[in-house]
Amino acid sequence: MATFLYRLGRFSFRKRHVVALFWVALLALAGAGAAGAPAAGNSSFSIPGTEAQKAFDLLDERFPGASADGATARVVFKAPDGQKMTDPGNKAAVQDTVDELSGGAEVTQVTDPYQGGGVSQDGTVAYASVTYEVPGMELEESSREALKAAAEDARDSGLTVEIGGDALQAVPETGSAEIIGIGVAAVVLVITLGSLLAAGLPLLTAIVGVGIGVATITALASTLDLGSTTSILASMIGLAVGIDYALFVVSRYRAELAEGREREEAAGRAVGTAGSAVVFAGLTVVIALVGLSVVNIPMLTKMGIAAAGTVAVAVLIALTLIPAVLGYAGRRVRPAGEKSKLLGGGRAKDKSDKPNMGTRWASFVVRRPLAVLLLGVVGLGAAAVPAGSLELGLPDDGSQPTSTTQRRAYDLLSEGFGPGFNGPLVVVVDAQGSDDPQAVFQQAGDEIKALDNVVNVAPAAPNKAGDTATIAVIPDAKPSSAATEDLVHDIRAAGADVKDGTGAEVLVTGATAMNIDVSQKLNDALVPYLVLVVGLAFLLLIVVFRSILVPLKAALGFLLSVLAALGAVVAVYQWGWLSGLMGVEETGPIMSMMPIFMVGVVFGLAMDYEVFLVTRIREAHVHGEKPAQAVVTGFRYSARVVTAAAVIMIAVFSGFIGSSDSMVKMIGFGLAIAVLFDAFVVRMAIVPAVLALLGAKAWWLPKWMDRALPNVDVEGESLAAHAGTADKDDEDKELVRA
């Protein structure tokens, strides 16, 4: 592989015009496709194999035209102190609002609170339900404005009016903090590479890669039903790895220049060595992201594949576009140790034998490996403690900031109708083939009424054929509570009894039941996913490092860092620690898909640093150094760059904490803290400590396996043969010029 990449690097350097034109054309093509594509909406959320999804599909089949996936809004009214919503003046204001909303272009139905039981028992709160014919993300802006205007008109009459539901849902914004993250990355690159031009190359190529990836996702969003969040997550991951991969290639290029090599040769060797590490690091990320498909949640699968595609583009750009732009930069990218005139006057590198920070740190760890190992493990273990109280759920209006009208509507409904009113359960009774469907509906309703934690059971509402009915059930507890989850299981158990007696099927659905089923499905998929992803990456790392213990150590270190990161997420977003600093206005359960998504992404990113760092250590060991000295040598050449790459990735991920979307905000924080733990505790402390303790045993591999495994030559040993040929070519060129 190193030989192929070496040739690719030299080709890209020589044929820089062709390579640059190819990537610019690809960016333009993707941009044109994105510009002409319809806007991305919310990806249809389906959970194959769950009871809630089965019931939802049955509703679509038996209740055609009901717009089951259409946007909904609840306009909630509260009377002034001392008044009732049944007072004539207040009643007239509500009626005017209902009439105003009924004339909306996309509105299919508006329920009058005085005819549909929408007034609280104490008469202080009422609500009108509005149903639209299209999903929330596809609503025309005029429909949203009409909804807000109707609420504002009602407020003018003296009522408190708030709006809940998904009709006001908007495309999430990442905020200015993302720009700050890129700015921090730029500063770190300048400090690390000592040149504004060299620092700009990774940023430029990463932006090109993310631009291609996000534009392609946008162009295909409508066709492939990709949600608006998909492009945000793809840009988050693509930008972070794109900068890191480019940084490693540019850094190795400058190191090769410092060894006295010609620029084309240096580009080839940089791609042949650092590029090999980029390929395998990128493969681990792609495996982890594509592996999300085993969960069998289409939305999660699409998010993973889209992000994996952006990572693949970042790898290809690092291998081709980086050497091409290095060719354009020429002598303005200086050898390692030299700074530009702007940053230091172009002085030559310091020839003294003073060890750098990486050397000093590695020497310290090698002298005291056991103490460093214990301190790192205990520290991460302490950070992981909060993960033991992890509570999972999906965000609803109750998790919105109190400053939003959705959250205020949620609180008003809880105040007037009870906490369970915000999470009604929809029971679907399929009595097709029954001799007396009406009796089956009545029996199902009676069974549910007899259960604990039930406030109200509405009469069965059959379809036109009379063979299927829906029963609305209001729990006593809030949607995210354990009591409501128990009620869902109790209704399903009662439904099994009804089926045994009548043959009719009783299914529970609705947003609350869907959330419960999603959480269960994700919990069930976590172990198989871990086995698949960690297993495949373990085999890949065995090929890369030709060792059993090094990949095993890498996997165990990852588990430590991801558990510690989950603990930090629980502490901030569930317990409320540092919530003000992180912009968390409302604590609550952790998003259901957070653990499995973090496992996938963090594993891929953790293996990035493992490959980059340990490859340099193995390279020194292969060239004859003793194990302890190889650790020090590896850190001397790679610690500075790995540290810079980690800081850049943390900065980029932290930028997404400012997003308006709670899911993106939480993922941004989780990934940033996970990279912090993994890069600075696991890879920079635990890894060298373990390698120092294992010594030569770290690189043990059974002889039969050594013979069976392909030699991918990540260290670039085969490039020595090409060095002489390249030097001869350079001499020939000089003679021709002479």
Coordinates of C-alpha atoms in Angstrom, one line a residue, residues 290-662:
V290 CA -21.8 2.3 8.3
G291 CA -22.2 -0.2 11.1
L292 CA -25.0 1.9 12.6
S293 CA -27.2 0.1 10.0
V294 CA -27.3 -3.0 12.2
V295 CA -29.7 -1.0 14.5
N296 CA -32.3 -1.1 11.7
I297 CA -33.5 2.4 12.3
P298 CA -33.6 4.0 8.8
M299 CA -32.9 7.5 10.0
L300 CA -29.8 6.4 11.9
T301 CA -28.6 4.3 9.0
K302 CA -28.9 7.2 6.6
M303 CA -27.1 9.6 9.0
G304 CA -24.3 7.0 9.4
I305 CA -23.8 6.4 5.7
A306 CA -24.0 10.1 4.8
A307 CA -21.3 10.9 7.4
A308 CA -19.2 7.9 6.3
G309 CA -19.3 9.2 2.7
T310 CA -18.0 12.6 3.8
V311 CA -15.2 10.9 5.7
A312 CA -14.3 8.9 2.6
V313 CA -14.1 12.1 0.6
A314 CA -11.8 13.6 3.3
V315 CA -9.5 10.6 3.0
L316 CA -9.3 10.9 -0.8
I317 CA -8.7 14.7 -0.6
A318 CA -5.8 14.1 1.9
L319 CA -4.2 11.6 -0.5
T320 CA -4.6 13.7 -3.7
L321 CA -5.6 17.3 -3.3
I322 CA -3.1 18.0 -0.4
P323 CA 0.0 17.0 -2.5
A324 CA -1.5 18.9 -5.4
V325 CA -1.8 22.2 -3.4
L326 CA 1.6 21.5 -1.9
G327 CA 2.9 21.6 -5.4
Y328 CA 1.3 25.0 -6.0
A329 CA 2.7 26.3 -2.7
G330 CA 6.2 25.4 -3.6
R331 CA 8.9 26.8 -1.3
R332 CA 6.4 28.8 0.7
V333 CA 5.7 25.7 2.7
R334 CA 8.9 25.3 4.7
P335 CA 10.6 22.3 6.3
A336 CA 9.7 21.3 9.8
G337 CA 11.4 23.6 12.4
E338 CA 11.4 26.7 10.1
K339 CA 8.9 29.5 10.4
S340 CA 7.6 31.9 7.9
K341 CA 9.0 35.5 7.9
L342 CA 5.7 36.7 9.3
L343 CA 6.0 34.3 12.3
G344 CA 9.7 34.3 12.9
G345 CA 11.8 35.6 10.1
G346 CA 12.4 32.3 8.2
R347 CA 15.0 31.2 10.7
A348 CA 16.4 27.7 10.2
K349 CA 15.3 25.1 12.7
D350 CA 17.1 24.7 16.0
K351 CA 19.8 22.1 15.7
S352 CA 20.3 21.7 19.4
D353 CA 19.6 18.4 21.1
K354 CA 17.1 19.8 23.5
P355 CA 14.2 17.3 23.6
N356 CA 10.7 18.6 22.7
M357 CA 7.7 18.3 24.9
G358 CA 6.6 15.0 23.4
T359 CA 10.0 13.4 24.1
R360 CA 10.0 14.7 27.7
W361 CA 6.4 13.5 28.4
A362 CA 7.1 10.0 26.8
S363 CA 10.3 9.7 28.8
F364 CA 8.4 10.4 32.0
V365 CA 5.7 7.9 31.2
V366 CA 8.3 5.2 30.3
R367 CA 10.0 5.7 33.7
R368 CA 6.7 5.5 35.7
P369 CA 4.3 3.5 33.5
L370 CA 2.3 1.8 36.3
A371 CA 1.6 5.1 38.2
V372 CA 0.5 6.8 34.9
L373 CA -1.7 3.8 34.0
L374 CA -3.4 3.7 37.3
L375 CA -4.0 7.4 37.4
G376 CA -5.5 7.4 33.9
V377 CA -7.8 4.4 34.5
V378 CA -9.0 5.7 37.9
G379 CA -9.6 9.2 36.5
L380 CA -11.7 7.9 33.6
G381 CA -13.5 5.5 35.9
A382 CA -14.5 8.4 38.2
A383 CA -15.8 10.4 35.1
A384 CA -17.8 7.4 34.0
V385 CA -19.7 7.0 37.4
P386 CA -22.7 9.2 36.3
A387 CA -23.3 6.9 33.3
G388 CA -24.7 4.4 35.8
S389 CA -27.8 6.6 36.2
L390 CA -28.3 7.0 32.5
E391 CA -32.0 7.6 31.5
L392 CA -32.9 7.4 27.8
G393 CA -35.7 9.2 26.0
L394 CA -36.5 11.2 22.9
P395 CA -36.9 15.0 23.1
D396 CA -40.4 16.5 23.1
D397 CA -41.7 20.0 23.9
G398 CA -41.1 19.3 27.6
S399 CA -37.3 19.3 26.9
Q400 CA -37.5 22.7 25.1
P401 CA -36.1 25.8 26.8
T402 CA -38.7 27.6 29.0
S403 CA -38.3 30.7 26.7
T404 CA -40.0 28.9 23.8
T405 CA -43.7 29.0 23.2
Q406 CA -43.7 25.2 22.7
R407 CA -42.4 24.7 26.2
R408 CA -44.9 27.2 27.7
A409 CA -47.8 25.4 25.9
Y410 CA -46.6 22.1 27.3
D411 CA -46.6 23.5 30.8
L412 CA -50.0 25.1 30.4
L413 CA -51.5 21.7 29.3
S414 CA -49.8 20.0 32.2
E415 CA -51.3 22.5 34.6
G416 CA -54.8 22.3 33.2
F417 CA -55.1 18.6 32.2
G418 CA -52.4 16.8 34.1
P419 CA -48.8 15.8 33.2
G420 CA -49.9 12.8 31.1
F421 CA -52.0 14.9 28.7
N422 CA -48.8 15.8 26.8
G423 CA -48.1 12.2 26.1
P424 CA -51.4 10.5 25.1
L425 CA -51.3 6.8 24.1
V426 CA -53.1 5.7 21.0
V427 CA -54.5 2.1 21.2
V428 CA -55.4 0.6 17.9
V429 CA -57.8 -2.4 18.0
D430 CA -57.8 -4.5 14.9
A431 CA -61.1 -6.5 15.0
Q432 CA -61.1 -7.5 11.3
G433 CA -62.7 -10.9 11.0
S434 CA -64.4 -10.6 14.4
D435 CA -68.2 -11.4 14.6
D436 CA -68.8 -8.4 16.9
P437 CA -66.2 -5.7 16.5
Q438 CA -68.1 -3.3 18.7
A439 CA -68.0 -5.7 21.6
V440 CA -64.3 -6.2 21.1
F441 CA -63.7 -2.4 21.2
Q442 CA -65.7 -2.2 24.4
Q443 CA -63.8 -5.0 26.0
A444 CA -60.5 -3.5 25.1
G445 CA -61.6 -0.1 26.6
D446 CA -62.8 -1.8 29.8
E447 CA -59.5 -3.7 30.2
I448 CA -57.5 -0.4 29.9
K449 CA -59.7 1.5 32.3
A450 CA -59.0 -1.2 35.0
L451 CA -55.3 -0.5 34.8
D452 CA -53.3 1.7 37.2
N453 CA -52.0 5.1 36.2
V454 CA -54.8 5.8 33.8
V455 CA -56.6 9.2 34.0
N456 CA -59.0 8.9 31.0
V457 CA -59.9 6.4 28.3
A458 CA -61.8 7.9 25.4
P459 CA -64.6 6.0 23.7
A460 CA -63.5 3.8 20.8
A461 CA -63.5 5.7 17.4
P462 CA -64.0 3.1 14.6
N463 CA -63.1 3.6 11.0
K464 CA -65.7 3.6 8.2
A465 CA -65.5 -0.1 7.7
G466 CA -66.1 -0.6 11.4
D467 CA -63.4 -3.3 11.8
T468 CA -60.7 -1.1 13.4
A469 CA -60.9 1.5 16.1
T470 CA -58.6 3.9 18.0
I471 CA -58.8 4.5 21.7
A472 CA -57.0 7.5 23.2
V473 CA -55.6 6.9 26.7
I474 CA -54.3 9.7 29.0
P475 CA -51.7 8.5 31.5
D476 CA -51.4 10.0 35.0
A477 CA -47.7 10.6 34.7
K478 CA -45.6 12.7 32.3
P479 CA -44.5 11.0 29.0
S480 CA -40.9 10.4 30.0
S481 CA -41.6 8.8 33.4
A482 CA -41.1 5.2 34.3
A483 CA -44.8 5.0 35.3
T484 CA -45.9 5.8 31.8
E485 CA -43.5 3.1 30.4
D486 CA -45.0 0.6 32.8
L487 CA -48.5 1.6 31.6
V488 CA -47.5 0.9 28.0
H489 CA -46.3 -2.6 28.9
D490 CA -49.5 -3.2 31.0
I491 CA -51.8 -2.2 28.1
R492 CA -49.9 -4.6 25.8
A493 CA -50.2 -7.4 28.3
A494 CA -54.0 -6.7 28.6
G495 CA -54.1 -6.6 24.8
A496 CA -52.6 -10.1 24.7
D497 CA -55.5 -11.3 26.9
V498 CA -58.0 -9.7 24.5
K499 CA -56.4 -11.4 21.6
D500 CA -56.5 -14.8 23.3
G501 CA -60.2 -14.4 23.9
T502 CA -61.4 -12.8 20.7
G503 CA -58.6 -13.0 18.1
A504 CA -58.5 -9.2 17.8
E505 CA -55.1 -7.5 17.9
V506 CA -54.5 -4.6 20.3
L507 CA -51.5 -2.4 19.5
V508 CA -50.2 0.7 21.3
T509 CA -48.7 3.6 19.4
G510 CA -48.3 7.4 19.6
A511 CA -45.2 9.5 20.3
T512 CA -44.7 8.2 23.8
A513 CA -45.0 4.5 22.9
M514 CA -42.7 5.1 19.9
N515 CA -40.1 6.6 22.2
I516 CA -40.3 3.6 24.5
D517 CA -39.9 1.2 21.6
V518 CA -37.0 3.2 20.1
S519 CA -35.1 3.1 23.4
Q520 CA -35.7 -0.6 23.8
K521 CA -34.6 -1.3 20.2
L522 CA -31.4 0.8 20.6
N523 CA -30.6 -1.0 23.9
D524 CA -31.0 -4.4 22.3
A525 CA -28.8 -3.4 19.3
L526 CA -25.9 -1.9 21.4
V527 CA -24.1 -5.2 22.1
P528 CA -24.4 -6.6 18.6
Y529 CA -23.2 -3.3 17.2
L530 CA -20.2 -3.2 19.6
V531 CA -19.3 -6.8 18.6
L532 CA -19.5 -6.0 14.9
V533 CA -17.7 -2.7 14.8
V534 CA -15.1 -3.4 17.4
G535 CA -14.5 -6.9 16.0
L536 CA -14.0 -5.6 12.4
A537 CA -11.8 -2.8 13.5
F538 CA -9.8 -5.2 15.8
L539 CA -9.1 -7.4 12.7
L540 CA -8.1 -4.3 10.7
L541 CA -5.7 -3.1 13.4
I542 CA -4.1 -6.6 13.7
V543 CA -3.3 -6.2 10.0
V544 CA -2.0 -2.6 10.5
F545 CA 0.1 -3.2 13.6
R546 CA 0.8 -7.0 13.2
S547 CA 0.1 -7.5 16.9
I548 CA -2.6 -9.0 19.0
L549 CA -2.1 -7.0 22.2
V550 CA -1.9 -3.5 20.7
P551 CA -5.4 -3.7 19.0
L552 CA -6.8 -5.2 22.2
K553 CA -5.4 -2.4 24.2
A554 CA -6.8 0.1 21.7
A555 CA -10.3 -1.4 22.1
L556 CA -10.2 -1.4 25.9
G557 CA -9.0 2.1 26.0
F558 CA -11.9 3.2 23.7
L559 CA -14.4 1.6 26.1
L560 CA -12.9 3.6 29.0
S561 CA -13.1 6.9 27.1
V562 CA -16.6 6.4 25.8
L563 CA -18.0 5.4 29.2
A564 CA -16.3 8.5 30.7
A565 CA -17.8 10.7 27.9
L566 CA -21.3 9.2 28.5
G567 CA -20.8 10.0 32.2
A568 CA -20.0 13.6 31.4
V569 CA -23.1 13.8 29.1
V570 CA -25.3 12.5 31.9
A571 CA -23.7 14.9 34.4
V572 CA -24.4 18.0 32.2
Y573 CA -27.6 17.2 30.4
Q574 CA -29.4 15.0 32.9
W575 CA -28.0 16.1 36.3
G576 CA -27.5 19.8 35.2
W577 CA -23.9 20.2 36.2
L578 CA -22.4 23.2 34.4
S579 CA -25.7 23.5 32.5
G580 CA -25.5 27.3 32.4
L581 CA -22.0 27.2 30.9
M582 CA -23.1 24.7 28.2
G583 CA -26.3 26.5 27.4
V584 CA -28.6 23.8 28.7
E585 CA -31.8 25.4 29.8
E586 CA -33.7 22.2 30.5
T587 CA -32.3 18.9 31.8
G588 CA -34.0 15.6 31.2
P589 CA -33.4 12.1 29.8
I590 CA -30.5 11.6 27.4
M591 CA -31.5 11.2 23.8
S592 CA -32.1 7.5 23.1
M593 CA -29.7 7.2 20.1
M594 CA -26.9 9.1 21.9
P595 CA -25.1 6.1 23.4
I596 CA -25.0 4.0 20.2
F597 CA -24.2 7.0 18.1
M598 CA -21.4 8.0 20.4
V599 CA -20.0 4.5 20.4
G600 CA -19.9 4.5 16.6
V601 CA -18.4 7.9 16.0
V602 CA -16.0 7.9 19.0
F603 CA -14.7 4.5 18.2
G604 CA -13.8 5.6 14.7
L605 CA -12.2 8.8 15.9
A606 CA -10.3 7.1 18.8
M607 CA -8.8 4.7 16.3
D608 CA -7.6 7.7 14.3
Y609 CA -5.2 8.7 17.1
E610 CA -4.3 5.1 17.8
V611 CA -3.2 4.6 14.2
F612 CA -1.3 7.9 13.8
L613 CA 0.5 7.6 17.2
V614 CA 1.2 3.9 17.3
T615 CA 2.3 3.7 13.7
R616 CA 5.1 6.1 14.4
I617 CA 6.1 4.0 17.5
R618 CA 6.0 0.8 15.5
E619 CA 8.0 2.4 12.7
A620 CA 10.8 3.2 15.2
H621 CA 10.6 -0.4 16.6
V622 CA 10.7 -1.9 13.1
H623 CA 13.8 0.1 12.4
G624 CA 15.6 -1.5 15.3
E625 CA 14.9 0.6 18.4
K626 CA 14.2 -1.1 21.8
P627 CA 10.5 -0.9 22.8
A628 CA 10.9 1.8 25.4
Q629 CA 13.0 4.0 23.1
A630 CA 10.6 3.4 20.3
V631 CA 7.8 4.9 22.4
V632 CA 9.9 8.0 23.1
T633 CA 10.8 8.3 19.4
G634 CA 7.2 7.9 18.3
F635 CA 6.2 10.7 20.6
R636 CA 9.0 12.9 19.5
Y637 CA 7.7 12.9 16.0
S638 CA 3.9 12.6 16.5
A639 CA 2.9 13.9 19.9
R640 CA 2.8 17.5 18.8
V641 CA 0.7 16.8 15.7
V642 CA -1.6 14.4 17.5
T643 CA -2.2 17.0 20.2
A644 CA -2.9 19.7 17.6
A645 CA -5.3 17.4 15.8
A646 CA -7.2 16.6 19.0
V647 CA -7.5 20.3 19.9
I648 CA -8.8 21.0 16.4
M649 CA -11.4 18.2 16.6
I650 CA -12.5 19.3 20.1
A651 CA -12.8 22.9 18.8
V652 CA -14.9 21.9 15.8
F653 CA -17.2 19.6 17.8
S654 CA -17.6 22.2 20.5
G655 CA -18.8 24.7 17.9
F656 CA -22.0 22.6 17.5
I657 CA -22.9 23.0 21.2
G658 CA -24.4 26.3 20.1
S659 CA -26.9 24.6 17.8
S660 CA -30.6 25.3 18.2
D661 CA -31.3 21.6 17.9
S662 CA -31.0 19.7 21.2

